[in-house]
Coordinates of C-alpha atoms in Angstrom, one line a residue:
M30 CA 0.0 0.0 0.0
P31 CA 1.4 3.4 -0.9
T32 CA 2.1 6.1 1.7
Y33 CA 2.3 9.9 1.7
H34 CA 4.2 12.3 4.0
A35 CA 3.8 16.0 3.4
P36 CA 7.2 17.5 2.7
L37 CA 6.9 20.1 5.4
K38 CA 10.6 20.7 5.6
D39 CA 10.8 21.7 2.0
Y40 CA 7.7 23.9 2.3
R41 CA 9.4 25.7 5.1
F42 CA 12.6 26.2 3.1
V43 CA 10.7 27.6 0.1
L44 CA 8.4 29.9 2.1
N45 CA 10.8 31.1 4.7
E46 CA 14.2 31.2 2.9
L47 CA 13.6 31.3 -0.8
I48 CA 10.5 33.4 -0.9
Q49 CA 10.9 35.0 2.5
L50 CA 7.2 35.3 3.2
D51 CA 7.9 37.3 6.4
N52 CA 8.9 40.2 4.2
Y53 CA 5.4 40.7 3.1
T54 CA 3.4 40.8 6.3
N55 CA 2.9 44.6 5.8
L56 CA 0.8 44.0 2.7
P57 CA -3.0 43.6 2.7
G58 CA -4.0 39.9 3.3
F59 CA -0.6 39.0 4.6
Q60 CA -0.9 40.3 8.2
D61 CA -2.1 37.0 9.6
A62 CA 0.4 35.0 7.5
T63 CA 3.2 35.0 10.0
R64 CA 5.7 32.2 10.0
E65 CA 4.2 30.7 13.1
T66 CA 0.6 30.8 11.8
V67 CA 1.5 29.4 8.4
D68 CA 3.6 26.6 9.9
A69 CA 0.7 25.7 12.3
I70 CA -1.7 25.6 9.3
L71 CA 0.6 23.3 7.3
E72 CA 1.1 21.0 10.3
E73 CA -2.6 20.6 10.7
G74 CA -3.1 20.2 6.9
A75 CA -0.5 17.5 6.8
K76 CA -2.2 15.6 9.6
F77 CA -5.5 15.9 7.8
V78 CA -4.3 14.7 4.4
E79 CA -2.1 12.0 5.8
G80 CA -4.6 10.6 8.3
V81 CA -7.9 11.2 6.5
I82 CA -7.5 11.7 2.7
A83 CA -4.6 9.4 1.8
P84 CA -6.1 6.3 3.4
I85 CA -9.1 6.4 1.1
N86 CA -7.2 7.0 -2.1
Q87 CA -7.0 3.4 -3.2
I88 CA -10.5 2.8 -2.0
G89 CA -11.7 5.5 -4.3
D90 CA -9.7 4.0 -7.2
K91 CA -11.1 0.5 -6.6
E92 CA -14.7 1.4 -6.0
G93 CA -15.2 4.4 -8.2
C94 CA -18.4 6.4 -8.3
K95 CA -21.8 4.8 -8.9
L96 CA -24.8 6.2 -10.7
K97 CA -28.3 4.9 -9.9
D98 CA -31.6 6.7 -10.8
G99 CA -29.7 9.9 -11.4
V100 CA -27.9 9.9 -8.1
V101 CA -24.1 9.5 -7.9
T102 CA -22.7 7.8 -4.8
T103 CA -19.0 8.5 -4.1
P104 CA -16.7 5.8 -2.8
T105 CA -16.6 4.6 0.8
G106 CA -15.2 7.2 3.1
F107 CA -15.4 10.2 0.7
K108 CA -18.5 11.7 2.1
E109 CA -17.2 11.5 5.7
A110 CA -13.8 12.8 4.7
Y111 CA -15.4 15.8 2.9
K112 CA -17.4 16.5 6.1
Q113 CA -14.2 16.7 8.0
Y114 CA -12.7 18.9 5.3
V115 CA -15.6 21.3 5.7
E116 CA -15.6 21.2 9.5
G117 CA -11.9 22.0 9.5
G118 CA -12.4 25.2 7.5
W119 CA -10.1 24.1 4.7
A120 CA -12.6 25.2 2.0
G121 CA -12.3 28.9 2.9
L122 CA -8.5 29.1 3.5
T123 CA -7.8 31.8 0.9
A124 CA -11.3 33.1 0.3
E125 CA -12.4 36.7 1.1
P126 CA -13.3 37.4 4.8
D127 CA -16.3 39.5 3.6
F128 CA -18.0 36.2 2.6
G129 CA -16.7 34.0 5.4
G130 CA -13.3 33.1 4.2
Q131 CA -10.0 33.2 6.2
G132 CA -8.3 35.6 3.7
L133 CA -4.9 33.9 3.8
P134 CA -2.5 34.3 0.8
H135 CA -2.9 32.1 -2.2
I136 CA 0.6 30.8 -1.7
V137 CA -0.7 29.0 1.4
G138 CA -3.6 27.6 -0.6
F139 CA -1.1 26.3 -3.2
V140 CA 0.7 24.3 -0.5
M141 CA -2.6 22.8 0.7
S142 CA -3.6 22.0 -2.9
E143 CA -0.3 20.1 -3.4
M144 CA -0.7 18.1 -0.3
M145 CA -4.4 17.3 -1.1
T146 CA -3.6 16.1 -4.6
A147 CA -0.6 14.0 -3.5
A148 CA -2.7 12.3 -0.9
N149 CA -5.8 11.8 -3.1
M150 CA -6.1 13.4 -6.4
A151 CA -9.6 12.3 -7.1
F152 CA -10.9 13.6 -3.8
S153 CA -9.0 16.9 -4.1
M154 CA -10.9 17.7 -7.3
Y155 CA -14.3 18.2 -5.5
P156 CA -13.2 21.3 -3.5
G157 CA -10.7 22.3 -6.2
L158 CA -13.4 23.0 -8.7
S159 CA -15.4 24.9 -6.1
H160 CA -12.6 27.4 -5.8
G161 CA -12.7 28.1 -9.5
A162 CA -16.4 28.8 -9.4
Y163 CA -15.8 31.0 -6.3
E164 CA -13.2 33.1 -8.3
A165 CA -15.5 33.5 -11.3
I166 CA -18.5 34.7 -9.2
L167 CA -16.3 36.9 -7.0
K168 CA -14.9 38.8 -10.0
H169 CA -17.8 38.8 -12.5
G170 CA -21.0 38.2 -10.5
T171 CA -23.4 40.8 -9.2
D172 CA -23.6 41.8 -5.6
E173 CA -26.7 39.6 -5.2
Q174 CA -25.0 36.6 -6.8
R175 CA -22.0 37.0 -4.6
K176 CA -24.2 37.2 -1.5
T177 CA -26.2 34.2 -2.6
Y178 CA -23.5 31.8 -3.7
L179 CA -20.1 32.7 -2.2
P180 CA -20.7 32.1 1.5
K181 CA -21.9 28.5 0.8
L182 CA -19.0 27.8 -1.6
I183 CA -16.5 29.1 0.9
E184 CA -18.1 27.1 3.7
G185 CA -18.0 24.0 1.5
S186 CA -21.6 23.0 2.0
W187 CA -22.1 23.8 -1.7
T188 CA -19.6 22.8 -4.4
G189 CA -19.0 24.1 -7.9
T190 CA -18.3 22.9 -11.4
M191 CA -17.3 24.4 -14.8
N192 CA -19.3 23.2 -17.9
L193 CA -17.5 23.9 -21.2
T194 CA -17.1 20.7 -23.2
E195 CA -19.8 19.2 -25.4
P196 CA -19.8 15.9 -27.3
H197 CA -18.8 17.6 -30.6
C198 CA -16.5 20.4 -29.2
G199 CA -13.7 20.8 -26.7
T200 CA -11.1 23.4 -27.3
D201 CA -13.1 25.1 -30.1
L202 CA -15.9 26.3 -27.8
G203 CA -17.3 28.5 -30.6
L204 CA -18.9 25.3 -31.9
M205 CA -21.1 24.7 -28.8
R206 CA -24.8 24.1 -29.2
T207 CA -26.1 24.6 -25.7
K208 CA -28.6 27.5 -25.8
A209 CA -29.9 29.9 -23.2
E210 CA -33.3 31.4 -23.9
P211 CA -34.2 34.6 -22.1
Q212 CA -37.2 34.5 -19.7
K213 CA -39.5 37.3 -18.6
D214 CA -38.2 37.1 -15.0
G215 CA -34.6 37.8 -16.1
S216 CA -33.5 34.2 -15.9
F217 CA -32.5 32.0 -18.9
K218 CA -33.8 28.5 -19.9
I219 CA -30.6 26.4 -20.4
T220 CA -30.9 23.4 -22.8
G221 CA -28.0 21.2 -24.0
T222 CA -25.6 18.5 -23.1
K223 CA -22.1 18.9 -21.4
I224 CA -19.6 16.1 -21.0
F225 CA -16.5 15.5 -19.0
I226 CA -17.9 17.5 -16.0
S227 CA -15.7 16.7 -13.0
A228 CA -17.7 16.5 -9.8
G229 CA -20.8 17.2 -11.8
E230 CA -23.0 15.1 -9.5
H231 CA -22.3 13.6 -6.1
D232 CA -23.6 13.0 -2.6
M233 CA -21.1 15.0 -0.6
A234 CA -22.7 18.5 -0.6
E235 CA -26.1 20.0 -0.3
N236 CA -26.0 21.8 -3.6
I237 CA -23.8 22.0 -6.7
I238 CA -23.4 25.3 -8.5
H239 CA -22.8 24.7 -12.2
L240 CA -21.1 27.5 -14.2
V241 CA -22.3 26.8 -17.8
L242 CA -21.3 28.2 -21.1
A243 CA -24.2 28.6 -23.6
K244 CA -25.3 30.8 -26.5
I245 CA -28.2 33.2 -26.4
P246 CA -30.2 32.9 -29.6
G247 CA -29.5 35.8 -32.0
G248 CA -26.1 36.5 -30.6
P249 CA -22.8 36.7 -32.6
S250 CA -21.6 33.5 -34.1
G251 CA -18.6 31.5 -32.8
I252 CA -16.8 32.2 -29.6
K253 CA -18.0 35.8 -29.6
G254 CA -21.6 34.6 -28.9
V255 CA -20.8 32.6 -25.8
S256 CA -22.2 33.6 -22.4
L257 CA -21.7 32.2 -18.9
F258 CA -24.5 31.2 -16.6
I259 CA -25.0 30.1 -13.0
V260 CA -27.2 27.0 -12.9
P261 CA -27.6 25.5 -9.5
K262 CA -28.6 21.9 -9.0
F263 CA -31.3 23.0 -6.5
L264 CA -32.8 26.4 -7.0
V265 CA -32.1 28.9 -4.2
N266 CA -35.0 30.7 -2.4
A267 CA -34.9 34.3 -1.5
D268 CA -34.0 33.5 2.1
G269 CA -31.1 31.3 1.0
S270 CA -32.8 28.0 1.6
L271 CA -32.9 25.3 -1.1
G272 CA -36.0 25.0 -3.3
E273 CA -37.0 22.6 -6.0
R274 CA -34.6 20.5 -8.2
N275 CA -33.5 22.4 -11.3
G276 CA -33.7 20.8 -14.8
V277 CA -30.1 19.4 -14.8
T278 CA -29.5 15.7 -14.5
C279 CA -26.6 13.3 -14.7
G280 CA -27.1 11.1 -17.8
S281 CA -24.0 8.9 -17.1
I282 CA -20.6 8.9 -15.5
E283 CA -17.5 8.2 -17.6
H284 CA -15.5 5.0 -17.2
K285 CA -12.1 6.5 -17.1
M286 CA -8.4 5.5 -17.1
G287 CA -7.9 7.1 -13.7
I288 CA -9.2 9.5 -11.0
H289 CA -12.0 6.9 -10.5
G290 CA -13.0 8.5 -7.1
N291 CA -14.1 11.6 -8.9
S292 CA -17.5 11.6 -10.7
T293 CA -16.9 12.7 -14.3
C294 CA -20.4 13.3 -15.6
V295 CA -22.5 13.8 -18.7
L296 CA -24.9 16.5 -17.6
N297 CA -28.2 17.1 -19.5
Y298 CA -29.8 20.5 -19.2
D299 CA -33.5 20.3 -20.0
G300 CA -34.8 23.8 -19.7
A301 CA -32.8 24.4 -16.5
K302 CA -33.1 27.8 -14.9
G303 CA -29.9 29.8 -15.1
W304 CA -28.7 33.4 -14.5
L305 CA -26.2 35.3 -16.6
I306 CA -22.9 36.0 -14.9
G307 CA -21.0 39.0 -16.4
E308 CA -22.1 40.5 -19.7
A309 CA -24.1 38.7 -22.4
H310 CA -21.8 37.3 -25.2
K311 CA -18.8 37.9 -23.0
G312 CA -18.8 34.5 -21.3
M313 CA -15.2 33.6 -22.1
R314 CA -13.9 36.6 -20.3
A315 CA -15.6 35.3 -17.1
M316 CA -14.9 31.7 -17.8
F317 CA -11.2 32.4 -18.3
T318 CA -11.0 33.6 -14.7
M319 CA -12.2 30.1 -13.7
M320 CA -10.1 28.3 -16.3
N321 CA -6.8 30.1 -15.4
A322 CA -7.4 29.3 -11.7
A323 CA -8.1 25.7 -12.8
R324 CA -5.0 25.5 -15.0
L325 CA -2.8 26.5 -12.2
G326 CA -4.6 24.0 -10.0
V327 CA -4.0 21.3 -12.6
G328 CA -0.3 22.2 -12.7
I329 CA -0.3 21.6 -8.9
Q330 CA -1.9 18.3 -9.5
G331 CA 1.0 17.2 -11.7
L332 CA 3.4 18.3 -9.0
G333 CA 1.5 16.5 -6.3
V334 CA 1.1 13.2 -8.0
G335 CA 4.8 13.4 -9.1
D336 CA 5.8 13.9 -5.5
V337 CA 3.8 11.1 -4.0
A338 CA 5.1 8.8 -6.8
F339 CA 8.7 9.9 -6.0
Q340 CA 8.2 9.2 -2.3
N341 CA 7.1 5.7 -2.9
G342 CA 9.7 5.0 -5.6
L343 CA 12.4 6.2 -3.3
A344 CA 11.2 4.1 -0.4
Y345 CA 11.1 1.0 -2.6
A346 CA 14.6 1.7 -4.0
K347 CA 16.0 1.9 -0.5
D348 CA 14.4 -1.4 0.5
R349 CA 14.5 -3.6 -2.6
L350 CA 17.6 -5.9 -2.8
Q351 CA 18.8 -6.8 -6.3
M352 CA 22.3 -7.6 -7.5
R353 CA 25.5 -5.9 -6.3
S354 CA 26.7 -2.4 -7.1
I355 CA 28.9 -2.3 -10.2
S356 CA 31.4 -0.3 -8.2
G357 CA 31.6 -2.8 -5.3
V358 CA 29.5 -4.3 -2.6
K359 CA 27.6 -1.7 -0.6
A360 CA 25.6 -3.9 1.8
P361 CA 27.9 -6.8 2.8
D362 CA 25.6 -8.0 5.5
K363 CA 22.8 -8.6 3.0
P364 CA 22.5 -11.0 0.1
A365 CA 22.3 -8.1 -2.4
D366 CA 22.5 -4.4 -2.5
P367 CA 19.4 -2.1 -2.4
I368 CA 18.7 -0.9 -5.9
I369 CA 19.3 2.7 -5.0
V370 CA 23.0 2.0 -5.4
H371 CA 22.6 1.5 -9.2
P372 CA 23.4 4.5 -11.4
D373 CA 20.3 4.2 -13.6
V374 CA 18.0 4.1 -10.6
R375 CA 19.8 7.1 -9.2
R376 CA 19.3 8.9 -12.5
M377 CA 15.6 8.4 -12.2
L378 CA 15.4 9.3 -8.5
M379 CA 17.6 12.4 -8.9
T380 CA 15.5 13.6 -11.8
M381 CA 12.3 13.1 -9.8
K382 CA 13.8 15.0 -6.8
A383 CA 15.2 17.9 -8.9
F384 CA 11.8 18.3 -10.7
T385 CA 9.5 18.1 -7.7
E386 CA 11.5 20.4 -5.5
G387 CA 12.3 22.9 -8.3
A388 CA 8.7 22.9 -9.5
R389 CA 7.4 23.4 -6.0
A390 CA 9.4 26.6 -5.6
F391 CA 8.3 27.8 -9.1
A392 CA 4.6 27.2 -8.3
L393 CA 4.7 28.8 -4.9
E394 CA 6.4 31.9 -6.2
T395 CA 3.6 32.1 -8.7
G396 CA 1.1 31.9 -5.9
L397 CA 2.8 34.8 -4.3
K398 CA 2.5 36.8 -7.5
I399 CA -1.3 36.1 -7.5
D400 CA -1.5 37.7 -4.1
F401 CA 0.5 40.7 -5.4
A402 CA -1.8 41.0 -8.4
Q403 CA -4.9 41.1 -6.2
K404 CA -3.7 42.8 -3.1
H405 CA -0.6 44.9 -3.6
P406 CA -1.2 48.6 -2.8
D407 CA 1.0 49.7 -5.7
E408 CA -0.7 49.7 -9.1
A409 CA 2.5 49.1 -11.0
A410 CA 3.4 46.1 -8.8
R411 CA -0.1 44.7 -9.3
R412 CA 0.2 45.1 -13.1
E413 CA 3.6 43.5 -13.1
A414 CA 2.4 40.5 -11.0
E415 CA -0.7 40.1 -13.3
D416 CA 1.6 40.0 -16.3
Y417 CA 3.9 37.4 -14.7
V418 CA 1.0 35.1 -13.7
A419 CA -0.6 35.4 -17.2
L420 CA 2.8 34.5 -18.8
V421 CA 3.6 31.5 -16.7
T422 CA 0.2 29.9 -16.2
P423 CA 0.4 27.8 -19.4
V424 CA 4.0 26.9 -18.5
I425 CA 3.0 25.7 -15.0
K426 CA 0.0 23.8 -16.4
A427 CA 1.8 22.1 -19.2
Y428 CA 5.3 21.4 -17.8
L429 CA 4.3 20.4 -14.3
T430 CA 1.8 17.9 -15.7
D431 CA 4.1 16.6 -18.4
M432 CA 6.8 16.1 -15.8
G433 CA 4.4 14.9 -13.1
Y434 CA 3.4 12.0 -15.4
E435 CA 7.0 11.3 -16.4
T436 CA 7.9 11.3 -12.7
A437 CA 5.1 8.8 -12.0
T438 CA 6.3 6.5 -14.8
M439 CA 9.9 6.7 -13.6
A440 CA 8.8 5.9 -10.1
Q441 CA 6.8 3.0 -11.5
Q442 CA 10.0 1.8 -13.3
C443 CA 11.9 1.9 -10.0
L444 CA 9.4 -0.7 -8.7
G445 CA 9.9 -3.0 -11.7
G446 CA 7.1 -5.5 -12.0
H447 CA 5.6 -4.4 -8.7
G448 CA 5.0 -1.0 -10.3
Y449 CA 2.6 -2.7 -12.7
I450 CA 0.5 -4.3 -9.9
W451 CA -2.4 -2.4 -8.3
E452 CA -1.7 -3.3 -4.7
H453 CA 1.5 -1.3 -4.7
G454 CA -0.3 1.9 -5.8
M455 CA 2.2 3.1 -8.4
E456 CA 0.2 2.2 -11.5
Q457 CA -2.7 4.3 -10.0
F458 CA -0.4 7.3 -9.8
V459 CA 0.5 6.8 -13.5
R460 CA -3.2 6.6 -14.5
D461 CA -4.3 9.5 -12.4
A462 CA -1.4 11.7 -13.6
R463 CA -2.2 11.2 -17.2
I464 CA -5.4 13.2 -17.3
A465 CA -3.7 16.4 -16.1
M466 CA -1.9 16.7 -19.4
I467 CA -5.3 16.7 -21.2
Y468 CA -8.0 18.6 -19.3
E469 CA -8.3 22.3 -18.7
G470 CA -6.7 22.8 -22.1
A471 CA -4.4 20.1 -23.6
N472 CA -0.7 20.8 -23.1
G473 CA -0.2 21.5 -26.8
V474 CA -2.9 24.2 -26.5
Q475 CA -1.0 25.7 -23.5
A476 CA 2.1 25.9 -25.7
L477 CA 0.2 27.7 -28.4
D478 CA -1.1 30.1 -25.8
L479 CA 2.4 30.8 -24.6
V480 CA 3.8 31.4 -28.0
G481 CA 0.8 32.8 -29.9
R482 CA -0.7 35.1 -27.2
K483 CA 1.6 35.6 -24.2
L484 CA 4.9 36.3 -26.0
P485 CA 3.6 39.0 -28.4
E486 CA 1.3 40.7 -25.9
G487 CA 2.2 44.3 -25.2
M488 CA 5.2 44.0 -27.5
G489 CA 6.8 41.6 -25.1
R490 CA 5.7 43.3 -21.9
L491 CA 4.7 40.0 -20.2
L492 CA 8.0 38.4 -21.1
R493 CA 10.0 41.2 -19.4
T494 CA 8.6 40.1 -16.0
F495 CA 10.3 36.8 -16.4
F496 CA 13.5 37.7 -18.3
H497 CA 14.6 40.8 -16.2
P498 CA 14.8 39.0 -12.8
I499 CA 16.8 36.2 -14.3
D500 CA 19.2 38.6 -16.1
R501 CA 19.6 40.6 -12.9
F502 CA 20.4 37.5 -10.9
I503 CA 23.0 36.3 -13.4
Q504 CA 24.7 39.8 -13.5
E505 CA 24.8 40.1 -9.8
N506 CA 26.2 36.6 -9.2
M507 CA 28.5 35.9 -12.1
T508 CA 31.6 36.8 -10.0
D509 CA 30.5 34.9 -6.9
A510 CA 33.2 32.2 -6.8
K511 CA 31.0 29.9 -4.7
I512 CA 28.2 29.5 -7.2
A513 CA 29.3 31.1 -10.5
K514 CA 30.9 28.0 -12.2
D515 CA 28.5 25.3 -11.2
Y516 CA 25.2 27.2 -11.0
V517 CA 25.2 30.7 -12.5
M518 CA 27.1 29.9 -15.7
P519 CA 24.8 27.0 -16.7
L520 CA 21.8 29.2 -16.1
A521 CA 23.3 32.0 -18.1
K522 CA 23.9 29.6 -21.1
A523 CA 20.4 28.2 -20.9
F524 CA 18.9 31.7 -20.6
A525 CA 20.9 32.8 -23.7
R526 CA 19.4 29.8 -25.6
L527 CA 15.9 30.8 -24.5
Q528 CA 16.5 34.4 -25.7
Q529 CA 17.7 33.0 -29.0
A530 CA 14.6 30.8 -29.3
T531 CA 12.3 33.7 -28.5
A532 CA 13.9 35.9 -31.2
W533 CA 13.7 33.0 -33.7
I534 CA 10.0 32.4 -33.0
A535 CA 9.3 36.2 -33.2
E536 CA 11.0 36.4 -36.6
Q537 CA 9.9 33.1 -38.2
G538 CA 6.4 33.3 -36.7
M539 CA 5.7 36.5 -38.6
K540 CA 6.5 34.7 -41.8
S541 CA 4.6 31.5 -41.1
P542 CA 2.3 30.7 -38.2
D543 CA 3.2 27.0 -38.6
E544 CA 6.8 27.9 -37.6
A545 CA 5.6 29.3 -34.3
G546 CA 3.2 26.5 -33.8
G547 CA 5.8 23.8 -34.6
A548 CA 8.2 25.3 -32.1
S549 CA 5.7 25.9 -29.3
S550 CA 5.9 22.7 -27.2
D551 CA 9.7 22.7 -27.3
Y552 CA 9.8 26.4 -26.4
L553 CA 7.5 25.9 -23.4
K554 CA 9.7 23.1 -22.1
M555 CA 12.8 25.3 -22.6
F556 CA 11.1 28.1 -20.8
A557 CA 10.2 25.8 -17.9
L558 CA 13.7 24.5 -17.6
V559 CA 15.1 28.0 -17.4
A560 CA 12.5 28.9 -14.7
L561 CA 13.6 25.9 -12.6
G562 CA 17.2 26.7 -13.3
H563 CA 16.7 30.1 -11.8
V564 CA 15.1 28.5 -8.8
W565 CA 17.9 26.1 -8.3
A566 CA 20.7 28.7 -8.8
R567 CA 19.1 30.8 -6.1
T568 CA 18.7 27.8 -3.9
A569 CA 22.4 27.0 -4.3
K570 CA 23.2 30.6 -3.3
I571 CA 21.1 30.3 -0.1
A572 CA 22.6 26.8 0.7
H573 CA 26.2 28.1 0.4
E574 CA 25.4 31.1 2.6
K575 CA 23.7 28.8 5.2
L576 CA 26.6 26.4 5.3
A577 CA 29.2 29.2 5.5
N578 CA 27.3 30.6 8.5
G579 CA 27.2 27.2 10.3
A580 CA 23.6 26.1 9.6
D581 CA 22.1 23.8 12.1
D582 CA 20.8 21.4 9.5
K583 CA 23.9 20.9 7.5
P584 CA 22.8 17.8 5.6
F585 CA 19.7 19.5 4.3
Y586 CA 21.6 22.3 2.6
E587 CA 24.3 20.0 1.3
T588 CA 21.5 17.9 -0.3
K589 CA 20.1 21.0 -1.9
L590 CA 23.5 21.8 -3.4
V591 CA 23.9 18.3 -4.8
T592 CA 20.4 18.3 -6.2
A593 CA 20.9 21.8 -7.8
K594 CA 24.2 20.5 -9.4
F595 CA 22.4 17.5 -10.8
F596 CA 19.8 19.8 -12.4
M597 CA 22.4 22.0 -13.9
D598 CA 24.4 19.0 -15.2
R599 CA 21.7 16.6 -16.3
M600 CA 18.5 18.5 -16.9
L601 CA 19.2 22.1 -17.9
P602 CA 21.4 21.1 -20.9
D603 CA 18.2 19.8 -22.6
T604 CA 17.8 23.4 -23.6
S605 CA 20.5 22.9 -26.2
G606 CA 18.7 20.2 -27.9
L607 CA 15.4 22.0 -27.7
L608 CA 16.9 25.1 -29.3
A609 CA 18.2 22.9 -32.2
K610 CA 14.7 21.4 -32.7
I611 CA 13.1 24.9 -32.7
Q612 CA 15.6 26.3 -35.2
A613 CA 15.2 23.3 -37.5
G614 CA 11.8 24.7 -38.4
A615 CA 8.5 23.2 -39.2
D616 CA 9.0 22.1 -42.7
S617 CA 9.7 18.4 -42.1
M618 CA 6.8 18.4 -39.6
M619 CA 4.2 19.9 -41.9
K620 CA 5.4 18.7 -45.4
L621 CA 3.6 15.3 -45.7
D622 CA 0.0 15.4 -47.1
A623 CA -2.4 13.8 -44.7
E624 CA -3.0 10.9 -47.0
A625 CA 0.7 10.1 -46.9
F626 CA 0.6 9.1 -43.2

């Protein structure tokens, strides 16, 4: 049976030493986020996910959800665990105090999301989607809508969903057929079918608030005619109590490769009553608020599943005895050496470790930028943070899920044949991780978003929020003898390659969109590697300083230095090959006629 232990020590390092959260307690929303308070929250969160959520992970995978007479029953223990989640106040951790939330920084919510996903990805999706619905209603809803829906979503007694996909359209939402007919009372009659709706129907909450994309008859064609609607499972009376069942039903639940514990539903809207959120025909603007929050959340899912897979792969590698080390016996008192002594196993373990720890820091720093974008008193600082978050959102979504899946498969490889057997849990991590590369915008779409939208926006304005801090770090530390050769110089070389690739795409993409499209996935990966390289170079600087000052936990910082060196030696050089692929162009990719395949 797999286990999970929240990496509290690494969280403390990132929050307290790399990000230095204490420096921001003077900002709105950060006053209560003292080191002691945040540490206490994470300690309690770890106890909850390790003791309550993780033990029902395999149960959820084995039992799945069941649909009978339109009612979905979640796996054994899920309903009780969700009740504890609500009673513990976890649903409102980062939500606005005006509506009953605790108002803590998003960066704290990101930590909790990673722990939840690592412990039980399928379970974590129920409250995760509710947060996206909360964000959309908070930013685009009317005062009355906020008053009606937000307190219950924050409390957790109601959950939320996002309804985009239809049987004939996914990414191209302009093709949708679900319609919303205006009614005399100001509501709309919603009719259509939505598929792949995570947590679309379940037995854990009193009500489910669906956010549904639909077209108002007579509106513009394509994506410009899409509007967003609030469609509750149960109608809400004027006094806040629940009324009659709305015209939305679960037609079926999908039989999926993974995340069996989450109910992925086909929802049929048969004249359901809904209310417009935001402006008519401007639904994508409001939905993108929810989608961007969801994309960052999915990136965290990739990280979380990668980390739990790494933990279990590492534990197995330390325990499993197979053959002797090629450099000499390492465990003479045993009939064979543990497989962790073998170089190829080390290659996989070090790759997993370097990814998870680097990606964690990258993601948490983005969480901090979200807080800046929403709460910083300086307008220029808010704008800069907004630009940064917009730029890196597709990178976090795509790279963390690509590597989360790759990490899970490497951990599975560490287990050998046992990695293929259900009881050991590793094959579930592989199956669960795979969906994160697909939903909330397939990773190829994320790459197109980065190259086609984010790079050119504002004549490169967004890109400067990422490039300038890296360039500044390199310039300030290039002469630091302790880190220049092993950490700063490799980062500088990779950064130069990223700049070359950016210039190439800007030039060639103007001539042919296929050149930019063909380069997009390789460019996104290069971008992510440089982002993690920046994190690891800064980590190495901190570790050297701590060791020079006689740090109490010397092994921890020495381990950070070795891991940073591995990243610089064995992962960051991939930017060279990626640049070569980008500059090779799209001709050989696009030349064949479809029939020639």
